[in-house]
Short mmCIF file of C-alpha atoms and ligand atoms in Angstrom, two decimals:
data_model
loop_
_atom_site.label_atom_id
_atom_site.label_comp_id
_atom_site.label_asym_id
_atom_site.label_seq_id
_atom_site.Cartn_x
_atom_site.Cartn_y
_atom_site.Cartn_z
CA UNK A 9 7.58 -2.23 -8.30
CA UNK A 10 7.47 -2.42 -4.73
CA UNK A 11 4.62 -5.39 -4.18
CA UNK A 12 2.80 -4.80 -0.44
CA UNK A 13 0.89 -7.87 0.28
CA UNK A 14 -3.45 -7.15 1.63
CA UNK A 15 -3.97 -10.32 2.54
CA UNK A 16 -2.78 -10.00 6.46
CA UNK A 17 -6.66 -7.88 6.63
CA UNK A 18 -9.75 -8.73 9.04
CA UNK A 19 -11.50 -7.64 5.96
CA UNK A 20 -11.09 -11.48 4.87
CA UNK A 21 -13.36 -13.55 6.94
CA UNK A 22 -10.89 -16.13 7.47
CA UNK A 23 -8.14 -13.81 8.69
CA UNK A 24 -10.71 -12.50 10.97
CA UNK A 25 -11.67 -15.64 12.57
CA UNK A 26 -7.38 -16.56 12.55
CA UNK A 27 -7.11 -13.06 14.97
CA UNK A 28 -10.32 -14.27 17.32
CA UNK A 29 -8.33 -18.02 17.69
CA UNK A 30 -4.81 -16.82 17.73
CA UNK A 31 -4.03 -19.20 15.00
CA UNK A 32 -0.60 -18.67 14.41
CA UNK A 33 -0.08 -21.08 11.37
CA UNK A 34 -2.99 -19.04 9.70
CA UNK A 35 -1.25 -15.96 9.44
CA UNK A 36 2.31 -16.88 9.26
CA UNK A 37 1.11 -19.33 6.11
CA UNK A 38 -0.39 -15.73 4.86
CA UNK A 39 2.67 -14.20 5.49
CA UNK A 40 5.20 -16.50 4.19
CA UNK A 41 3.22 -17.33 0.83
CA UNK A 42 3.03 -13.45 -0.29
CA UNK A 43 6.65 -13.41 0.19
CA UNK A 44 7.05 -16.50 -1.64
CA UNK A 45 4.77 -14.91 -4.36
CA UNK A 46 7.07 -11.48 -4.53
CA UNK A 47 5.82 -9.59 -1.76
CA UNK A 48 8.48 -6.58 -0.72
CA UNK A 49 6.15 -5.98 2.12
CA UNK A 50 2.84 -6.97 4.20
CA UNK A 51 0.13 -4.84 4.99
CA UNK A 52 -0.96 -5.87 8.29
CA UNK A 53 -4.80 -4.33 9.22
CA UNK A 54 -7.08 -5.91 11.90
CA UNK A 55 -10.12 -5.09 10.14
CA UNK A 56 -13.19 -3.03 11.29
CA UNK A 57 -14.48 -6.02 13.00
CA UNK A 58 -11.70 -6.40 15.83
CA UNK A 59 -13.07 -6.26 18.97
CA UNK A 60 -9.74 -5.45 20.92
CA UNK A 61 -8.18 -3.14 17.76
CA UNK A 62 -4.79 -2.68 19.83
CA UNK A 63 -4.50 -6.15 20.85
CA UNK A 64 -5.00 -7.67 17.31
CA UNK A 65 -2.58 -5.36 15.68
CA UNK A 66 0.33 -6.23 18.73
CA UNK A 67 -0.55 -9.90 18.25
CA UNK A 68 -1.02 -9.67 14.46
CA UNK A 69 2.56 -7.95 14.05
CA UNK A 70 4.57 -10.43 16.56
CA UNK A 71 3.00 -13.18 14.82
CA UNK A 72 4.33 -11.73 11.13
CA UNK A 73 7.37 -11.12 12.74
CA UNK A 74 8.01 -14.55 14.14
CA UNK A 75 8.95 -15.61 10.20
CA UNK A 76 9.82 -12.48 8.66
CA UNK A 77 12.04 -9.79 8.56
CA UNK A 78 10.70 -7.72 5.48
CA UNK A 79 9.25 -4.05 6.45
CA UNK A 80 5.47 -4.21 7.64
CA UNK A 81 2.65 -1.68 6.82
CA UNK A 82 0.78 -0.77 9.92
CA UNK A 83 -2.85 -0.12 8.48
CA UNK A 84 -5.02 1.53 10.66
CA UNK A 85 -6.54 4.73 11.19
CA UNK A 86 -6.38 5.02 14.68
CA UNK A 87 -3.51 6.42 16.49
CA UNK A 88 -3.61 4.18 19.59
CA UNK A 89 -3.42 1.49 17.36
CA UNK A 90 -1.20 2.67 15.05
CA UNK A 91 1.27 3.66 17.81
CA UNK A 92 0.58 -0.51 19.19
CA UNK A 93 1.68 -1.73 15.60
CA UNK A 94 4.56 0.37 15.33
CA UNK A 95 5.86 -0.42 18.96
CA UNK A 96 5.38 -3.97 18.49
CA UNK A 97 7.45 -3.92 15.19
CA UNK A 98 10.64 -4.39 14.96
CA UNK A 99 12.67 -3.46 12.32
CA UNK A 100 11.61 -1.67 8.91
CA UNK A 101 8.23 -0.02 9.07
CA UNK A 102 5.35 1.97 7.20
CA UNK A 103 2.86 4.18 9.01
CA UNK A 104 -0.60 2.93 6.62
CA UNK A 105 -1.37 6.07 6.79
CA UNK A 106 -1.87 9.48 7.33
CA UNK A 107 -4.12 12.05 5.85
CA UNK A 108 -2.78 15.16 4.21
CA UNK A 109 -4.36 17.64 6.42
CA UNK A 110 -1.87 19.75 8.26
CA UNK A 111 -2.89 18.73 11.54
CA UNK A 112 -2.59 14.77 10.60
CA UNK A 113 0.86 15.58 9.21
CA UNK A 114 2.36 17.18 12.02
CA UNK A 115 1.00 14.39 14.16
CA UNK A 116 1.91 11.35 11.90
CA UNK A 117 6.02 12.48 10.36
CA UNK A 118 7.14 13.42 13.84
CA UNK A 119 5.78 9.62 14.48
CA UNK A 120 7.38 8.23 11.28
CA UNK A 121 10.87 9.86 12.24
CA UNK A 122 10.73 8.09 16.07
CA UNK A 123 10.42 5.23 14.37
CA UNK A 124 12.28 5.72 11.06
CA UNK A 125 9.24 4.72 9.42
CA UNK A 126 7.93 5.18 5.87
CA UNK A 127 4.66 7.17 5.43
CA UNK A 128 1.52 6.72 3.06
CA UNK A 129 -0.45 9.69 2.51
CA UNK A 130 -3.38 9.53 1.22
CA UNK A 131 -4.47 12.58 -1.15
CA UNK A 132 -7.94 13.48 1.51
CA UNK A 133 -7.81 15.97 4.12
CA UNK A 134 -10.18 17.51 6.37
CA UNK A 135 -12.51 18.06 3.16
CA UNK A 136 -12.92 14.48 2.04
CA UNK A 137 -11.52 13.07 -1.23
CA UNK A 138 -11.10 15.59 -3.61
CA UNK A 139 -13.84 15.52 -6.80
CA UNK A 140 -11.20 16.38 -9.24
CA UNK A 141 -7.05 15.83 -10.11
CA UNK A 142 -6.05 19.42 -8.97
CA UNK A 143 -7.63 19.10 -5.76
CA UNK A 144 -5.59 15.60 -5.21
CA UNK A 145 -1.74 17.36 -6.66
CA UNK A 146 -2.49 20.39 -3.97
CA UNK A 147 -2.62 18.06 -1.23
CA UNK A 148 0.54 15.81 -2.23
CA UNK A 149 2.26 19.24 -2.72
CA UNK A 150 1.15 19.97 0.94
CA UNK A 151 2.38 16.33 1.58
CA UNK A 152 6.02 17.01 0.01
CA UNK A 153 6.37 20.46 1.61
CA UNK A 154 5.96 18.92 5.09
CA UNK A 155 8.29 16.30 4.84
CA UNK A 156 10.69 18.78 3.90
CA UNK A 157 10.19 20.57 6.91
CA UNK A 158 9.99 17.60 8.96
CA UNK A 159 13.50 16.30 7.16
CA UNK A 160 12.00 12.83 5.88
CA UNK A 161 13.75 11.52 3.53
CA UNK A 162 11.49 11.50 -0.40
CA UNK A 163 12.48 7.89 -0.05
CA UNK A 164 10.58 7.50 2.83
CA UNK A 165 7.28 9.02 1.71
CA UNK A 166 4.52 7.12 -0.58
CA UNK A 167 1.32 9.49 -1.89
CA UNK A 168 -1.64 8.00 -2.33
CA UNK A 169 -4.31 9.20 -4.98
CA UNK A 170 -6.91 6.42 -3.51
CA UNK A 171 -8.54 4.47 -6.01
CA UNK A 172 -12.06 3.81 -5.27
CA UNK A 173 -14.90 1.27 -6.60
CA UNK A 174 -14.96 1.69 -10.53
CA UNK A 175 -18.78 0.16 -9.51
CA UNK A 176 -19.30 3.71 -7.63
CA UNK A 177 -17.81 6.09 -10.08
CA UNK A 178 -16.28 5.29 -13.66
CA UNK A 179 -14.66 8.35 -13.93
CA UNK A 180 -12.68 7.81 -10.68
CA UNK A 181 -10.14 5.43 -12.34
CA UNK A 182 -8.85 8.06 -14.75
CA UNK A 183 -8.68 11.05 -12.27
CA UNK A 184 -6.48 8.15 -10.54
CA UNK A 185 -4.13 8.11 -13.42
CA UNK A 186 -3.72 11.43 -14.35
CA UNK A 187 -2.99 12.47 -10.61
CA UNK A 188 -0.16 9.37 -10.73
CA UNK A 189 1.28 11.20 -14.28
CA UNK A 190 1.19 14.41 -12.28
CA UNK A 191 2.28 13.53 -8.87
CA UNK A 192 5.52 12.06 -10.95
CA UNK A 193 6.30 15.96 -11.80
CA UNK A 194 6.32 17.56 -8.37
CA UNK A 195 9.55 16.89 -6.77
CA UNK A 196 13.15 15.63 -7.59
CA UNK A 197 13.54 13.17 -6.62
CA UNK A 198 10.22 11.71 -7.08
CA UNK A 199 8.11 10.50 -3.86
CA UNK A 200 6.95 7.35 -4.14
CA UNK A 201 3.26 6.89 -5.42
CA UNK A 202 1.19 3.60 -3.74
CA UNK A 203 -2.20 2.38 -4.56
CA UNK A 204 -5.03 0.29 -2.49
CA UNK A 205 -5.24 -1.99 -6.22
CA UNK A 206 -8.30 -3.87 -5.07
CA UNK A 207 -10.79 -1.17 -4.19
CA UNK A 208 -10.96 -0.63 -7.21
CA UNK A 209 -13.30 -3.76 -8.73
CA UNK A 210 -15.17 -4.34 -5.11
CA UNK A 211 -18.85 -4.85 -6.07
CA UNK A 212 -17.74 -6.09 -9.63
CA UNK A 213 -17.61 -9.09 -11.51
CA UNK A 214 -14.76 -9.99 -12.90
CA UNK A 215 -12.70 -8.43 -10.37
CA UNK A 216 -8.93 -10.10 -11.57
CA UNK A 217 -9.44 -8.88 -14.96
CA UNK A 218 -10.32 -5.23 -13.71
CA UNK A 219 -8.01 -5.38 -11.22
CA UNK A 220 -4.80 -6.19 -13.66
CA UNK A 221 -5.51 -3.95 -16.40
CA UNK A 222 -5.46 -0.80 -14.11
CA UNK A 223 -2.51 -2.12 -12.44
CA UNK A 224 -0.46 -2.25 -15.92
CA UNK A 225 -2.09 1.44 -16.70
CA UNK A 226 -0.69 2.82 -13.78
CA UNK A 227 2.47 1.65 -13.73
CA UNK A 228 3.08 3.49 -17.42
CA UNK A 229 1.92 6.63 -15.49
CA UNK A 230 4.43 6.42 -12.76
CA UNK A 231 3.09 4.34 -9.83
CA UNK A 232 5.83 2.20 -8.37
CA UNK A 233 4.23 0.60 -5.28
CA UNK A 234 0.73 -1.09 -5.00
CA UNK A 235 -1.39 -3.01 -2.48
CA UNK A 236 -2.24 -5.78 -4.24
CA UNK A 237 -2.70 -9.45 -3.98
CA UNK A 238 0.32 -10.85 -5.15
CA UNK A 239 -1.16 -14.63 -4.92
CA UNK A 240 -2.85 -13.70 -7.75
CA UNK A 241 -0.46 -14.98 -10.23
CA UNK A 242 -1.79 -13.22 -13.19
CA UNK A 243 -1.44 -9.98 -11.84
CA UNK A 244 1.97 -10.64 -11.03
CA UNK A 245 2.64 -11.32 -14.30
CA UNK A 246 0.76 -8.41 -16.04
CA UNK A 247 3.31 -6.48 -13.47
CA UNK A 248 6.34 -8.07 -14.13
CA UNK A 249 5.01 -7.40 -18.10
CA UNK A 250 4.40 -3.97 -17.24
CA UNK A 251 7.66 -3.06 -15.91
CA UNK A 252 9.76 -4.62 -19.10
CA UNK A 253 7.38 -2.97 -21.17
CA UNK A 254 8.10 0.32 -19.44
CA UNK A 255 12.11 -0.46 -19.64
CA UNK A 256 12.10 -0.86 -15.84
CA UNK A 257 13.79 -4.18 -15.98
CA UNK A 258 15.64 -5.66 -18.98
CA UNK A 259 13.93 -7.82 -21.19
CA UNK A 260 15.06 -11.83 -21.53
CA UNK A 261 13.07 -14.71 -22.42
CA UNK A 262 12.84 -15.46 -19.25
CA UNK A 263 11.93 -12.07 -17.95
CA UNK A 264 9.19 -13.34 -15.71
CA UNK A 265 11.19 -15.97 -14.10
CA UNK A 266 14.01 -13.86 -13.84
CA UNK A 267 11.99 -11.20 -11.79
CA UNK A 268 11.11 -13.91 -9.91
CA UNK A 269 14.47 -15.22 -9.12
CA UNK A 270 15.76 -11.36 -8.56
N1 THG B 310 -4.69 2.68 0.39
C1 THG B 310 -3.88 2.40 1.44
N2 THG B 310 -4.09 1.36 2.24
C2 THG B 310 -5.14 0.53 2.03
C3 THG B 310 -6.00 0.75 0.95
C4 THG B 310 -5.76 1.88 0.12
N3 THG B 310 -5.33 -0.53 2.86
C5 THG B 310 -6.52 -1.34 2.75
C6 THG B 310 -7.01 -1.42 1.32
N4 THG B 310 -7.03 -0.12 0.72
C7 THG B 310 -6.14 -2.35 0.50
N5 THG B 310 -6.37 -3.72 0.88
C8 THG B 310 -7.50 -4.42 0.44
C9 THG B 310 -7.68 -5.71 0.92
C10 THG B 310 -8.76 -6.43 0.50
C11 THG B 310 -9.68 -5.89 -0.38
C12 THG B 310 -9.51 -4.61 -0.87
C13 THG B 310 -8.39 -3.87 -0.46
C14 THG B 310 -10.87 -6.65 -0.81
N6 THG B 310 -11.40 -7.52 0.04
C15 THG B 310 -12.57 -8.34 -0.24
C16 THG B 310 -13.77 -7.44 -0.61
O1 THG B 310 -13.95 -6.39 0.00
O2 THG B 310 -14.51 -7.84 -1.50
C17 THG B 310 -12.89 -9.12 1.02
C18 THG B 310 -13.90 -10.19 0.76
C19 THG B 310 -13.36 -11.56 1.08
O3 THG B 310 -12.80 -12.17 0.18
O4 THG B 310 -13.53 -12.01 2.24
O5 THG B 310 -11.35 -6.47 -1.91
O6 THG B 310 -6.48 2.16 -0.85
N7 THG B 310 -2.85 3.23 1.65
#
């Protein structure tokens, strides 16, 4: 699994009062704990709260890049500050993210290959989030036929279904899954497939729980990359679990701590 850290997001009020004080030590602790934790990469999102967006992310990436090398996911929808993250990033990359409309596309892989970046897409285009499965495969086919054109490499591309609240709609979790199982058939060799984990239980109690179950259901349909919190030690375990289980990694008795040493 490839483990993206969310904690680097103005959506948490204490990262949101680190970017208003420049606190350094705030975010590179955040930073150097997910790592720590298992974290391949760190999303890195200045929140809707920001009020300099362009700023933040410039200051937010130098600051994650002061004690870390590992690729960072620039997560914003905007492209002036989406352009500011990638400039201000050295090294390995991930444009967090595009849409899968034809006019995002053509704006956001030309971007990715200037700065051999990786690409989310998310499965929404011009019409919103599609209601049902089909709608979500025809727009990741759209997605893989484009980066064909454009020559990125399938390594290089990450589809996302988009999990939202289960709190909103119950049957969004299994549309979710079944999209992942199909998404897994379109293309050899497969794209990567990413998930936002923790939309998924906002609004609900017992959010861990909810959020670690899914996590171990997708990963038997395919997904290989999440957004997650990987501080949650649990979850990293239920993940680590999920992989042995799914003959991704080779069991011991100390398959956890193995993974961990890896
Ligand atoms: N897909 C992609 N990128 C994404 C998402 C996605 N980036 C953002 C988001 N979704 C993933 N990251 C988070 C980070 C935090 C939370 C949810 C998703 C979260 N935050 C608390 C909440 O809203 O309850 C914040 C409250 C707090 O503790 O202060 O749940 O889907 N490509």
């Amino acid at each position: 699994m490839i483990v993206i850290g969310e904690r680097i997001n103005g959506m948490f009020k204490a990262v949101n009062q680190a970017i208003q004080d420049k606190d350094k030590a705030a975010i590179q602790d955040l930073a150097k704990r997910q790592i720590d934790e298992g974290a391949d990469m760190l999303d890195i999102n200045v929140g809707t709260a920001a009020a300099d967006p362009v700023g933040a992310m410039k200051w937010l990436v130098e600051t994650v890049r002061e004690v870390t090398d590992v690729p960072l996911s620039i997560d914003n929808p905007n492209l002036p500050t989406m352009k500011a993250g990638l400039e201000a990033c050295t090294g390995r990359k991930m444009i967090n993210s595009t849409i899968g409309s034809e006019e995002a596309l053509n704006t956001f892989f030309p971007l990715a290959k200037e700065h051999n970046a990786m690409v989310v897409c998310l499965c929404i285009d011009d019409k919103g989030v599609p209601v049902d499965v089909d709608g979500r495969v025809e727009i990741a086919m759209r997605v893989l036929a484009k980066a064909m054109e454009y020559e990125i490499p399938m390594d290089d591309i990450y589809i996302d279904p988009i999990v939202l609240p289960v709190k909103a709609d119950q049957t969004g979790p299994g549309k979710v899954l079944e999209s992942i199982r199909q998404f897994g058939m379109l293309s050899d060799p497969k794209p990567h497939i990413v998930i936002g984990l923790s939309n998924l239980s906002q609004g609900a109690v017992d959010r861990k729980l909810i959020n670690r179950t899914f996590l171990t259901m997708a990963i038997a349909q395919g997904l290989d990359a999440a957004i997650l919190d990987p501080l949650d030690t649990e979850l990293m375990d239920a993940m680590i679990t999920a992989e042995m289980l799914m003959n991704r990694t080779i069991y011991s008795d100390s398959f956890l701590k193995a993974y961990r040493q890896r």
